[in-house]
mmCIF file of C-alpha atoms in Angstrom:
data_model
loop_
_atom_site.group_PDB
_atom_site.id
_atom_site.type_symbol
_atom_site.label_atom_id
_atom_site.label_comp_id
_atom_site.label_asym_id
_atom_site.label_seq_id
_atom_site.Cartn_x
_atom_site.Cartn_y
_atom_site.Cartn_z
ATOM 1 C CA MET A 1 22.429 -35.554 -10.568
ATOM 2 C CA VAL A 2 21.797 -32.607 -8.267
ATOM 3 C CA ASN A 3 21.441 -29.202 -9.867
ATOM 4 C CA LEU A 4 23.639 -27.070 -7.656
ATOM 5 C CA SER A 5 21.947 -23.892 -8.850
ATOM 6 C CA ALA A 6 18.817 -25.070 -7.054
ATOM 7 C CA GLN A 7 20.574 -25.016 -3.676
ATOM 8 C CA ASN A 8 19.688 -21.900 -1.731
ATOM 9 C CA THR A 9 19.361 -20.620 1.789
ATOM 10 C CA ILE A 10 16.168 -19.214 3.251
ATOM 11 C CA ILE A 11 16.070 -17.022 6.328
ATOM 12 C CA VAL A 12 12.878 -16.799 8.384
ATOM 13 C CA GLY A 13 11.827 -14.164 10.883
ATOM 14 C CA THR A 14 9.279 -15.191 13.536
ATOM 15 C CA TYR A 15 7.353 -14.139 16.602
ATOM 16 C CA THR A 16 8.847 -15.591 19.774
ATOM 17 C CA ASN A 17 5.859 -14.750 21.977
ATOM 18 C CA SER A 18 3.511 -17.391 20.499
ATOM 19 C CA GLU A 19 1.483 -19.298 23.098
ATOM 20 C CA LYS A 20 1.179 -22.365 20.854
ATOM 21 C CA CYS A 21 4.830 -23.080 20.042
ATOM 22 C CA ASN A 22 8.366 -22.088 20.935
ATOM 23 C CA SER A 23 10.455 -20.092 18.495
ATOM 24 C CA GLY A 24 14.143 -19.356 18.838
ATOM 25 C CA GLY A 25 13.835 -16.242 16.672
ATOM 26 C CA ILE A 26 15.554 -16.313 13.272
ATOM 27 C CA TYR A 27 15.838 -19.608 11.390
ATOM 28 C CA VAL A 28 18.271 -20.474 8.599
ATOM 29 C CA PHE A 29 17.495 -23.385 6.262
ATOM 30 C CA ASP A 30 19.191 -24.959 3.295
ATOM 31 C CA PHE A 31 16.521 -25.321 0.623
ATOM 32 C CA ASP A 32 16.443 -27.070 -2.737
ATOM 33 C CA GLU A 33 14.158 -25.380 -5.270
ATOM 34 C CA ASN A 34 13.824 -28.570 -7.333
ATOM 35 C CA THR A 35 13.012 -31.128 -4.633
ATOM 36 C CA TYR A 36 11.584 -28.788 -1.925
ATOM 37 C CA GLN A 37 13.894 -30.501 0.556
ATOM 38 C CA TYR A 38 15.033 -28.381 3.483
ATOM 39 C CA ASN A 39 17.517 -28.689 6.278
ATOM 40 C CA LEU A 40 17.621 -26.512 9.380
ATOM 41 C CA LYS A 41 21.134 -25.130 9.648
ATOM 42 C CA TYR A 42 20.813 -22.719 12.533
ATOM 43 C CA HIS A 43 18.486 -20.680 14.672
ATOM 44 C CA THR A 44 19.099 -17.843 17.084
ATOM 45 C CA GLU A 45 18.266 -17.930 20.757
ATOM 46 C CA ASN A 46 16.982 -15.156 23.007
ATOM 47 C CA ILE A 47 16.225 -12.835 20.079
ATOM 48 C CA ILE A 48 12.839 -11.264 20.805
ATOM 49 C CA ASN A 49 10.230 -11.146 18.010
ATOM 50 C CA PRO A 50 12.465 -10.744 14.947
ATOM 51 C CA SER A 51 9.336 -10.421 12.808
ATOM 52 C CA PHE A 52 11.080 -8.758 9.853
ATOM 53 C CA VAL A 53 14.578 -9.427 8.547
ATOM 54 C CA SER A 54 16.467 -7.806 5.699
ATOM 55 C CA LEU A 55 19.825 -8.378 4.019
ATOM 56 C CA SER A 56 22.254 -5.569 3.356
ATOM 57 C CA PRO A 57 22.715 -4.875 -0.376
ATOM 58 C CA ASP A 58 26.124 -6.621 -0.349
ATOM 59 C CA LYS A 59 24.537 -9.641 1.449
ATOM 60 C CA LYS A 60 27.227 -9.530 4.140
ATOM 61 C CA PHE A 61 24.878 -8.536 6.949
ATOM 62 C CA LEU A 62 21.401 -9.366 8.166
ATOM 63 C CA PHE A 63 19.315 -6.846 10.072
ATOM 64 C CA SER A 64 16.247 -7.654 12.133
ATOM 65 C CA VAL A 65 13.595 -5.736 14.004
ATOM 66 C CA ASN A 66 12.762 -6.827 17.546
ATOM 67 C CA GLU A 67 9.161 -5.961 18.371
ATOM 68 C CA ASN A 68 9.014 -5.462 22.125
ATOM 69 C CA GLY A 69 6.959 -2.399 23.003
ATOM 70 C CA ASP A 70 9.023 0.378 24.562
ATOM 71 C CA LYS A 71 11.982 -2.025 24.808
ATOM 72 C CA SER A 72 12.094 -2.575 21.040
ATOM 73 C CA THR A 73 15.448 -2.782 19.272
ATOM 74 C CA VAL A 74 17.092 -3.552 15.944
ATOM 75 C CA THR A 75 19.857 -6.138 15.663
ATOM 76 C CA SER A 76 22.649 -6.661 13.145
ATOM 77 C CA PHE A 77 24.334 -9.975 12.278
ATOM 78 C CA THR A 78 27.113 -11.149 10.046
ATOM 79 C CA ILE A 79 26.465 -14.298 8.014
ATOM 80 C CA ASP A 80 28.882 -17.200 8.170
ATOM 81 C CA GLU A 81 28.327 -18.846 4.767
ATOM 82 C CA ALA A 82 30.402 -21.903 5.617
ATOM 83 C CA ASN A 83 28.103 -23.179 8.365
ATOM 84 C CA GLY A 84 25.007 -21.031 7.931
ATOM 85 C CA THR A 85 25.193 -19.355 11.316
ATOM 86 C CA LEU A 86 24.424 -15.762 12.235
ATOM 87 C CA ILE A 87 26.882 -13.879 14.416
ATOM 88 C CA LYS A 88 25.374 -11.012 16.370
ATOM 89 C CA LYS A 89 27.264 -7.766 15.850
ATOM 90 C CA ASP A 90 25.138 -5.106 17.478
ATOM 91 C CA GLU A 91 21.770 -4.227 18.985
ATOM 92 C CA ARG A 92 20.364 -0.724 19.311
ATOM 93 C CA LYS A 93 17.196 0.633 20.875
ATOM 94 C CA THR A 94 14.596 2.220 18.630
ATOM 95 C CA GLN A 95 12.985 5.570 19.385
ATOM 96 C CA GLY A 96 9.493 4.221 18.838
ATOM 97 C CA GLU A 97 7.644 1.045 19.732
ATOM 98 C CA ASP A 98 7.345 -2.138 17.668
ATOM 99 C CA PRO A 99 9.535 -1.747 14.585
ATOM 100 C CA CYS A 100 8.068 -3.775 11.713
ATOM 101 C CA PHE A 101 10.164 -3.026 8.607
ATOM 102 C CA LEU A 102 13.686 -1.884 7.784
ATOM 103 C CA ILE A 103 15.873 -1.105 4.774
ATOM 104 C CA SER A 104 19.573 -0.385 4.402
ATOM 105 C CA ASP A 105 22.333 0.707 2.057
ATOM 106 C CA ASP A 106 26.065 0.951 2.702
ATOM 107 C CA GLN A 107 25.613 4.029 4.916
ATOM 108 C CA ASN A 108 22.312 3.870 6.768
ATOM 109 C CA LEU A 109 19.666 1.631 8.305
ATOM 110 C CA ILE A 110 16.126 3.054 8.149
ATOM 111 C CA VAL A 111 13.403 1.583 10.365
ATOM 112 C CA ALA A 112 9.584 1.866 10.429
ATOM 113 C CA ASN A 113 8.122 1.816 13.958
ATOM 114 C CA TYR A 114 4.505 0.644 13.823
ATOM 115 C CA SER A 115 3.214 1.418 17.317
ATOM 116 C CA GLY A 116 5.544 4.385 17.660
ATOM 117 C CA GLY A 117 4.319 6.065 14.472
ATOM 118 C CA SER A 118 7.878 7.022 13.654
ATOM 119 C CA ILE A 119 10.884 6.465 11.400
ATOM 120 C CA ASN A 120 14.400 5.982 12.797
ATOM 121 C CA VAL A 121 17.695 6.343 10.952
ATOM 122 C CA PHE A 122 20.825 4.578 12.218
ATOM 123 C CA LYS A 123 24.304 4.905 10.750
ATOM 124 C CA ARG A 124 25.718 1.510 9.787
ATOM 125 C CA TYR A 125 29.416 0.811 9.802
ATOM 126 C CA ALA A 126 31.628 -1.475 7.733
ATOM 127 C CA ASP A 127 31.919 -4.041 10.549
ATOM 128 C CA GLY A 128 28.127 -4.402 10.876
ATOM 129 C CA LYS A 129 27.794 -2.250 13.954
ATOM 130 C CA LEU A 130 25.236 0.539 14.246
ATOM 131 C CA SER A 131 25.034 4.002 15.722
ATOM 132 C CA ASP A 132 22.288 5.030 18.076
ATOM 133 C CA VAL A 133 19.281 6.657 16.390
ATOM 134 C CA PHE A 134 20.496 9.942 14.916
ATOM 135 C CA GLN A 135 17.321 10.979 13.077
ATOM 136 C CA ASN A 136 13.859 10.363 14.493
ATOM 137 C CA ILE A 137 10.768 11.463 12.571
ATOM 138 C CA LYS A 138 7.467 11.113 14.438
ATOM 139 C CA PHE A 139 3.987 11.577 12.991
ATOM 140 C CA GLU A 140 0.881 12.794 14.802
ATOM 141 C CA GLY A 141 -2.828 12.546 14.066
ATOM 142 C CA VAL A 142 -5.762 10.145 13.912
ATOM 143 C CA GLY A 143 -7.488 8.281 11.102
ATOM 144 C CA VAL A 144 -11.139 7.425 10.571
ATOM 145 C CA ASN A 145 -11.021 3.865 11.947
ATOM 146 C CA PRO A 146 -11.076 4.218 15.763
ATOM 147 C CA LYS A 147 -9.794 0.677 16.388
ATOM 148 C CA ARG A 148 -6.882 0.618 13.956
ATOM 149 C CA GLN A 149 -6.192 4.279 13.190
ATOM 150 C CA GLU A 150 -6.111 5.858 16.639
ATOM 151 C CA LYS A 151 -2.681 7.269 15.767
ATOM 152 C CA SER A 152 0.061 7.044 13.188
ATOM 153 C CA HIS A 153 1.275 3.540 12.335
ATOM 154 C CA ILE A 154 4.281 3.476 10.000
ATOM 155 C CA HIS A 155 4.216 0.043 8.357
ATOM 156 C CA GLN A 156 6.956 0.204 5.735
ATOM 157 C CA VAL A 157 9.849 2.264 4.449
ATOM 158 C CA GLN A 158 11.130 1.690 0.922
ATOM 159 C CA PHE A 159 13.819 3.151 -1.340
ATOM 160 C CA SER A 160 12.833 4.311 -4.806
ATOM 161 C CA PRO A 161 14.801 2.233 -7.356
ATOM 162 C CA ASP A 162 17.089 5.163 -8.202
ATOM 163 C CA GLY A 163 17.902 5.673 -4.512
ATOM 164 C CA ARG A 164 16.870 9.333 -4.545
ATOM 165 C CA TYR A 165 13.812 8.930 -2.352
ATOM 166 C CA VAL A 166 12.462 6.965 0.590
ATOM 167 C CA LEU A 167 8.721 6.333 0.802
ATOM 168 C CA ALA A 168 6.949 5.532 4.077
ATOM 169 C CA ASN A 169 3.451 4.054 4.399
ATOM 170 C CA ASP A 170 1.305 5.287 7.298
ATOM 171 C CA LEU A 171 -1.486 2.769 7.950
ATOM 172 C CA GLY A 172 -2.871 4.933 10.741
ATOM 173 C CA LEU A 173 -3.207 8.209 8.856
ATOM 174 C CA ASP A 174 -3.823 6.878 5.316
ATOM 175 C CA LYS A 175 -0.754 8.551 3.882
ATOM 176 C CA ILE A 176 2.416 7.809 1.948
ATOM 177 C CA TYR A 177 5.228 10.184 2.869
ATOM 178 C CA VAL A 178 7.937 10.981 0.334
ATOM 179 C CA PHE A 179 11.408 11.875 1.602
ATOM 180 C CA LYS A 180 14.400 13.056 -0.360
ATOM 181 C CA TYR A 181 17.221 10.699 0.598
ATOM 182 C CA ASN A 182 20.497 12.349 1.537
ATOM 183 C CA LYS A 183 22.903 9.472 2.003
ATOM 184 C CA SER A 184 25.298 11.338 4.270
ATOM 185 C CA GLY A 185 24.909 14.226 6.673
ATOM 186 C CA ASP A 186 22.719 14.841 9.690
ATOM 187 C CA LYS A 187 19.394 15.022 7.840
ATOM 188 C CA VAL A 188 19.250 11.794 5.869
ATOM 189 C CA LEU A 189 15.497 12.020 5.290
ATOM 190 C CA GLU A 190 13.992 15.309 4.142
ATOM 191 C CA LYS A 191 10.235 15.278 3.619
ATOM 192 C CA VAL A 192 9.231 16.689 0.232
ATOM 193 C CA ASP A 193 5.660 15.479 -0.274
ATOM 194 C CA GLU A 194 2.854 13.257 0.966
ATOM 195 C CA TYR A 195 0.097 11.329 -0.778
ATOM 196 C CA ASP A 196 -3.385 10.945 0.679
ATOM 197 C CA ALA A 197 -4.737 7.439 0.225
ATOM 198 C CA LYS A 198 -8.442 6.694 0.506
ATOM 199 C CA LYS A 199 -9.756 7.332 4.009
ATOM 200 C CA GLY A 200 -9.770 4.191 6.119
ATOM 201 C CA SER A 201 -7.749 2.203 3.573
ATOM 202 C CA GLY A 202 -4.634 1.646 5.718
ATOM 203 C CA PRO A 203 -1.591 1.732 3.364
ATOM 204 C CA ARG A 204 0.664 -1.210 4.288
ATOM 205 C CA HIS A 205 3.260 -2.338 1.707
ATOM 206 C CA ILE A 206 4.410 -1.173 -1.726
ATOM 207 C CA ALA A 207 6.324 -2.779 -4.581
ATOM 208 C CA PHE A 208 8.165 -0.627 -7.145
ATOM 209 C CA ASN A 209 8.754 -1.619 -10.732
ATOM 210 C CA LYS A 210 12.422 -1.569 -11.746
ATOM 211 C CA SER A 211 12.264 1.678 -13.683
ATOM 212 C CA GLY A 212 10.744 3.423 -10.679
ATOM 213 C CA ASN A 213 7.934 5.192 -12.531
ATOM 214 C CA LEU A 214 5.213 2.960 -11.045
ATOM 215 C CA PHE A 215 4.533 1.238 -7.765
ATOM 216 C CA TYR A 216 1.801 -0.961 -6.385
ATOM 217 C CA LEU A 217 0.230 -0.405 -2.949
ATOM 218 C CA VAL A 218 -1.699 -2.912 -0.854
ATOM 219 C CA GLN A 219 -4.062 -1.380 1.693
ATOM 220 C CA GLU A 220 -4.636 -3.541 4.745
ATOM 221 C CA LEU A 221 -7.916 -2.163 6.033
ATOM 222 C CA SER A 222 -9.879 -1.708 2.786
ATOM 223 C CA GLY A 223 -8.439 -4.675 0.901
ATOM 224 C CA ASP A 224 -7.573 -2.468 -2.067
ATOM 225 C CA LEU A 225 -4.677 -2.647 -4.499
ATOM 226 C CA SER A 226 -3.614 0.675 -5.993
ATOM 227 C CA VAL A 227 -1.471 1.336 -9.059
ATOM 228 C CA LEU A 228 0.405 4.608 -8.598
ATOM 229 C CA SER A 229 2.749 6.625 -10.780
ATOM 230 C CA PHE A 230 5.905 8.116 -9.307
ATOM 231 C CA ASP A 231 7.564 11.081 -11.016
ATOM 232 C CA ASP A 232 10.273 13.124 -9.303
ATOM 233 C CA GLY A 233 8.768 12.513 -5.875
ATOM 234 C CA LYS A 234 5.143 13.062 -6.933
ATOM 235 C CA ILE A 235 2.541 10.279 -6.585
ATOM 236 C CA LYS A 236 -0.638 9.964 -8.660
ATOM 237 C CA LEU A 237 -3.344 7.295 -8.615
ATOM 238 C CA ILE A 238 -3.754 5.363 -11.877
ATOM 239 C CA GLN A 239 -5.984 2.445 -10.895
ATOM 240 C CA GLU A 240 -7.591 0.887 -7.844
ATOM 241 C CA GLU A 241 -8.789 -2.714 -7.622
ATOM 242 C CA THR A 242 -10.107 -4.850 -4.775
ATOM 243 C CA LEU A 243 -8.692 -8.066 -3.357
ATOM 244 C CA LEU A 244 -12.083 -9.055 -2.023
ATOM 245 C CA SER A 245 -13.994 -11.780 -3.793
ATOM 246 C CA ARG A 246 -17.152 -11.756 -1.691
ATOM 247 C CA LYS A 247 -19.872 -9.139 -1.470
ATOM 248 C CA VAL A 248 -20.895 -10.253 2.010
ATOM 249 C CA ARG A 249 -18.968 -8.814 4.918
ATOM 250 C CA PHE A 250 -16.070 -10.904 6.203
ATOM 251 C CA ASN A 251 -12.890 -10.322 8.147
ATOM 252 C CA PHE A 252 -9.659 -9.654 6.264
ATOM 253 C CA ARG A 253 -6.321 -7.907 6.627
ATOM 254 C CA ALA A 254 -4.335 -7.502 3.434
ATOM 255 C CA ALA A 255 -0.646 -8.160 3.993
ATOM 256 C CA ASP A 256 2.289 -8.460 1.578
ATOM 257 C CA ILE A 257 2.944 -7.617 -2.074
ATOM 258 C CA HIS A 258 5.648 -8.578 -4.604
ATOM 259 C CA LEU A 259 6.259 -8.258 -8.331
ATOM 260 C CA SER A 260 7.627 -11.154 -10.340
ATOM 261 C CA ASP A 261 11.178 -10.654 -11.579
ATOM 262 C CA ASN A 262 10.026 -10.114 -15.176
ATOM 263 C CA GLU A 263 7.396 -7.624 -13.928
ATOM 264 C CA LYS A 264 4.577 -9.465 -15.709
ATOM 265 C CA PHE A 265 2.739 -10.526 -12.544
ATOM 266 C CA LEU A 266 1.918 -9.160 -9.105
ATOM 267 C CA TYR A 267 1.057 -11.183 -5.990
ATOM 268 C CA VAL A 268 -0.762 -10.050 -2.823
ATOM 269 C CA THR A 269 -1.628 -11.937 0.382
ATOM 270 C CA ASN A 270 -4.736 -11.405 2.507
ATOM 271 C CA ARG A 271 -5.391 -12.805 6.003
ATOM 272 C CA ASP A 272 -8.191 -13.778 8.413
ATOM 273 C CA ASP A 273 -11.320 -15.167 6.693
ATOM 274 C CA ALA A 274 -9.643 -14.604 3.335
ATOM 275 C CA ASP A 275 -6.305 -16.417 3.917
ATOM 276 C CA ASP A 276 -5.541 -16.225 0.209
ATOM 277 C CA ILE A 277 -3.042 -14.996 -2.344
ATOM 278 C CA THR A 278 -4.181 -13.097 -5.446
ATOM 279 C CA THR A 279 -2.350 -13.031 -8.767
ATOM 280 C CA PHE A 280 -2.620 -10.016 -11.044
ATOM 281 C CA LYS A 281 -1.352 -9.752 -14.599
ATOM 282 C CA ILE A 282 0.516 -6.521 -15.326
ATOM 283 C CA LEU A 283 -0.805 -4.938 -18.522
ATOM 284 C CA GLU A 284 1.322 -2.934 -20.966
ATOM 285 C CA ASP A 285 0.347 0.383 -19.362
ATOM 286 C CA GLY A 286 1.209 -0.903 -15.877
ATOM 287 C CA LYS A 287 -2.393 -1.418 -14.832
ATOM 288 C CA VAL A 288 -3.454 -4.775 -13.406
ATOM 289 C CA LYS A 289 -5.971 -7.498 -14.166
ATOM 290 C CA ARG A 290 -6.829 -10.144 -11.586
ATOM 291 C CA ILE A 291 -6.326 -13.641 -12.968
ATOM 292 C CA GLN A 292 -6.278 -15.926 -9.924
ATOM 293 C CA GLN A 293 -7.121 -16.086 -6.241
ATOM 294 C CA ILE A 294 -6.383 -19.216 -4.200
ATOM 295 C CA LYS A 295 -6.182 -20.192 -0.549
ATOM 296 C CA THR A 296 -2.731 -20.252 1.041
ATOM 297 C CA THR A 297 -3.696 -23.552 2.762
ATOM 298 C CA GLY A 298 -2.680 -21.994 6.064
ATOM 299 C CA ARG A 299 -3.842 -19.378 8.533
ATOM 300 C CA ASN A 300 -2.665 -15.773 8.634
ATOM 301 C CA PRO A 301 -0.403 -15.567 5.545
ATOM 302 C CA ARG A 302 2.082 -12.793 6.193
ATOM 303 C CA ASN A 303 5.100 -12.029 4.037
ATOM 304 C CA PHE A 304 6.105 -14.276 1.160
ATOM 305 C CA ALA A 305 9.017 -14.696 -1.237
ATOM 306 C CA ILE A 306 9.432 -15.676 -4.885
ATOM 307 C CA SER A 307 12.306 -18.135 -5.324
ATOM 308 C CA PRO A 308 15.455 -17.219 -7.313
ATOM 309 C CA ASN A 309 14.437 -19.597 -10.126
ATOM 310 C CA ASN A 310 11.007 -17.881 -10.160
ATOM 311 C CA LYS A 311 9.241 -21.263 -10.049
ATOM 312 C CA LEU A 312 8.142 -21.198 -6.403
ATOM 313 C CA VAL A 313 6.403 -18.913 -3.940
ATOM 314 C CA LEU A 314 7.008 -19.511 -0.220
ATOM 315 C CA ILE A 315 4.284 -18.127 2.056
ATOM 316 C CA ALA A 316 4.759 -17.647 5.805
ATOM 317 C CA ASN A 317 1.501 -18.771 7.459
ATOM 318 C CA GLN A 318 1.932 -17.429 10.970
ATOM 319 C CA ASP A 319 -0.946 -19.152 12.748
ATOM 320 C CA THR A 320 -0.403 -22.642 11.315
ATOM 321 C CA ASN A 321 3.349 -22.537 11.959
ATOM 322 C CA ARG A 322 4.342 -23.428 8.409
ATOM 323 C CA ILE A 323 5.897 -21.927 5.319
ATOM 324 C CA ASN A 324 3.776 -23.350 2.523
ATOM 325 C CA ILE A 325 5.380 -23.964 -0.865
ATOM 326 C CA PHE A 326 3.499 -23.110 -4.060
ATOM 327 C CA SER A 327 4.664 -23.806 -7.587
ATOM 328 C CA ARG A 328 4.527 -20.933 -10.072
ATOM 329 C CA ASP A 329 3.870 -21.242 -13.791
ATOM 330 C CA LEU A 330 6.374 -18.993 -15.576
ATOM 331 C CA GLU A 331 4.045 -18.351 -18.532
ATOM 332 C CA SER A 332 0.659 -17.866 -16.886
ATOM 333 C CA GLY A 333 1.939 -16.588 -13.531
ATOM 334 C CA GLU A 334 -0.581 -18.784 -11.735
ATOM 335 C CA LEU A 335 0.200 -20.608 -8.506
ATOM 336 C CA ALA A 336 -0.587 -24.149 -7.405
ATOM 337 C CA PRO A 337 -0.147 -25.811 -3.991
ATOM 338 C CA THR A 338 2.608 -28.415 -3.828
ATOM 339 C CA ASN A 339 1.297 -29.744 -0.499
ATOM 340 C CA LYS A 340 4.846 -29.300 0.756
ATOM 341 C CA SER A 341 5.786 -27.042 3.631
ATOM 342 C CA ILE A 342 8.531 -26.120 6.070
ATOM 343 C CA PRO A 343 7.550 -26.224 9.760
ATOM 344 C CA VAL A 344 8.528 -23.091 11.693
ATOM 345 C CA CYS A 345 6.951 -21.626 14.807
ATOM 346 C CA ALA A 346 4.998 -18.430 14.023
ATOM 347 C CA PRO A 347 6.760 -17.507 10.758
ATOM 348 C CA VAL A 348 6.214 -13.930 9.630
ATOM 349 C CA ASN A 349 8.927 -13.097 7.106
ATOM 350 C CA VAL A 350 10.809 -15.357 4.675
ATOM 351 C CA ILE A 351 13.650 -14.271 2.365
ATOM 352 C CA PHE A 352 16.059 -16.047 0.053
ATOM 353 C CA TYR A 353 19.793 -15.705 0.514
ATOM 354 C CA GLU A 354 21.820 -16.796 -2.515
ATOM 355 C CA LYS A 355 25.305 -17.839 -1.491
ATOM 356 C CA GLY A 356 28.104 -15.887 -3.065
ATOM 357 C CA LYS A 357 25.754 -13.317 -4.584
#
């Protein structure tokens, strides 16, 4: 007897400029959490490098970035639940090159432009359409790493859980900017503070706890994980740990970070010679203790997702063209390879879409 609650949809963002395979852009699969069976329902065509995708809070719309240099855009889609297709609603040019992350609420779409070193705000409308950029915030400066920090590189924007603030990570300048979020009006983002991360660390992604008083930061260039407090827009460092298991020098680029739903465990991916995922236990004071580090059994693990039943972790391994499926022990938090995977060309971002929720 099939457990219907195990039936879900996953949506995958990819790079379409891979030289080793051909990607149509965004892929939609039916996926069974119990059997790991998948079925390709739909994929887009002629959507350029939709490397990050994000659902609207009401799950009615999907937004994607389109990394394409000075021709970069963002695209909005409606989701046809009946047949799993995406219907393009709008596409708007960014004011900044290579958008890599976006967030939305019922009023606005906020986009991080990596190469452009900027943040764009678009109005979003009830029918899924978007305005042109109506607020553009650009950052100037250089960091200490001449190859990776030659200018600002905004890698993520994220709402605080109470919706009062938006945080933005600048990999290029080793900063986290804090903006007061004004949902309506001409100045949606109003900068109120900034946090200086360790020089050369390269802040990439953060994960907030549900109460919003703590968040966890992964730093791409130093391979550090930071535990930070957040109080009325002010950030303070509580703890810093390393993802690196070897004392000898090796290549790495830390990538994505997520908390388990019960906030007892934290997971972080790391690429290149590392190609691993690290599990941390969250202690009572919010600090972390590393309990496991295992290979992702694929090259260049980018973003990953914890399944709705919390028993699986799906990791997008970009360079081996597979989303690898790991089982997750609910008690210990530890992961184990299932040796099952979903083939997709150059997967970067994978999210779960629960029908009717």
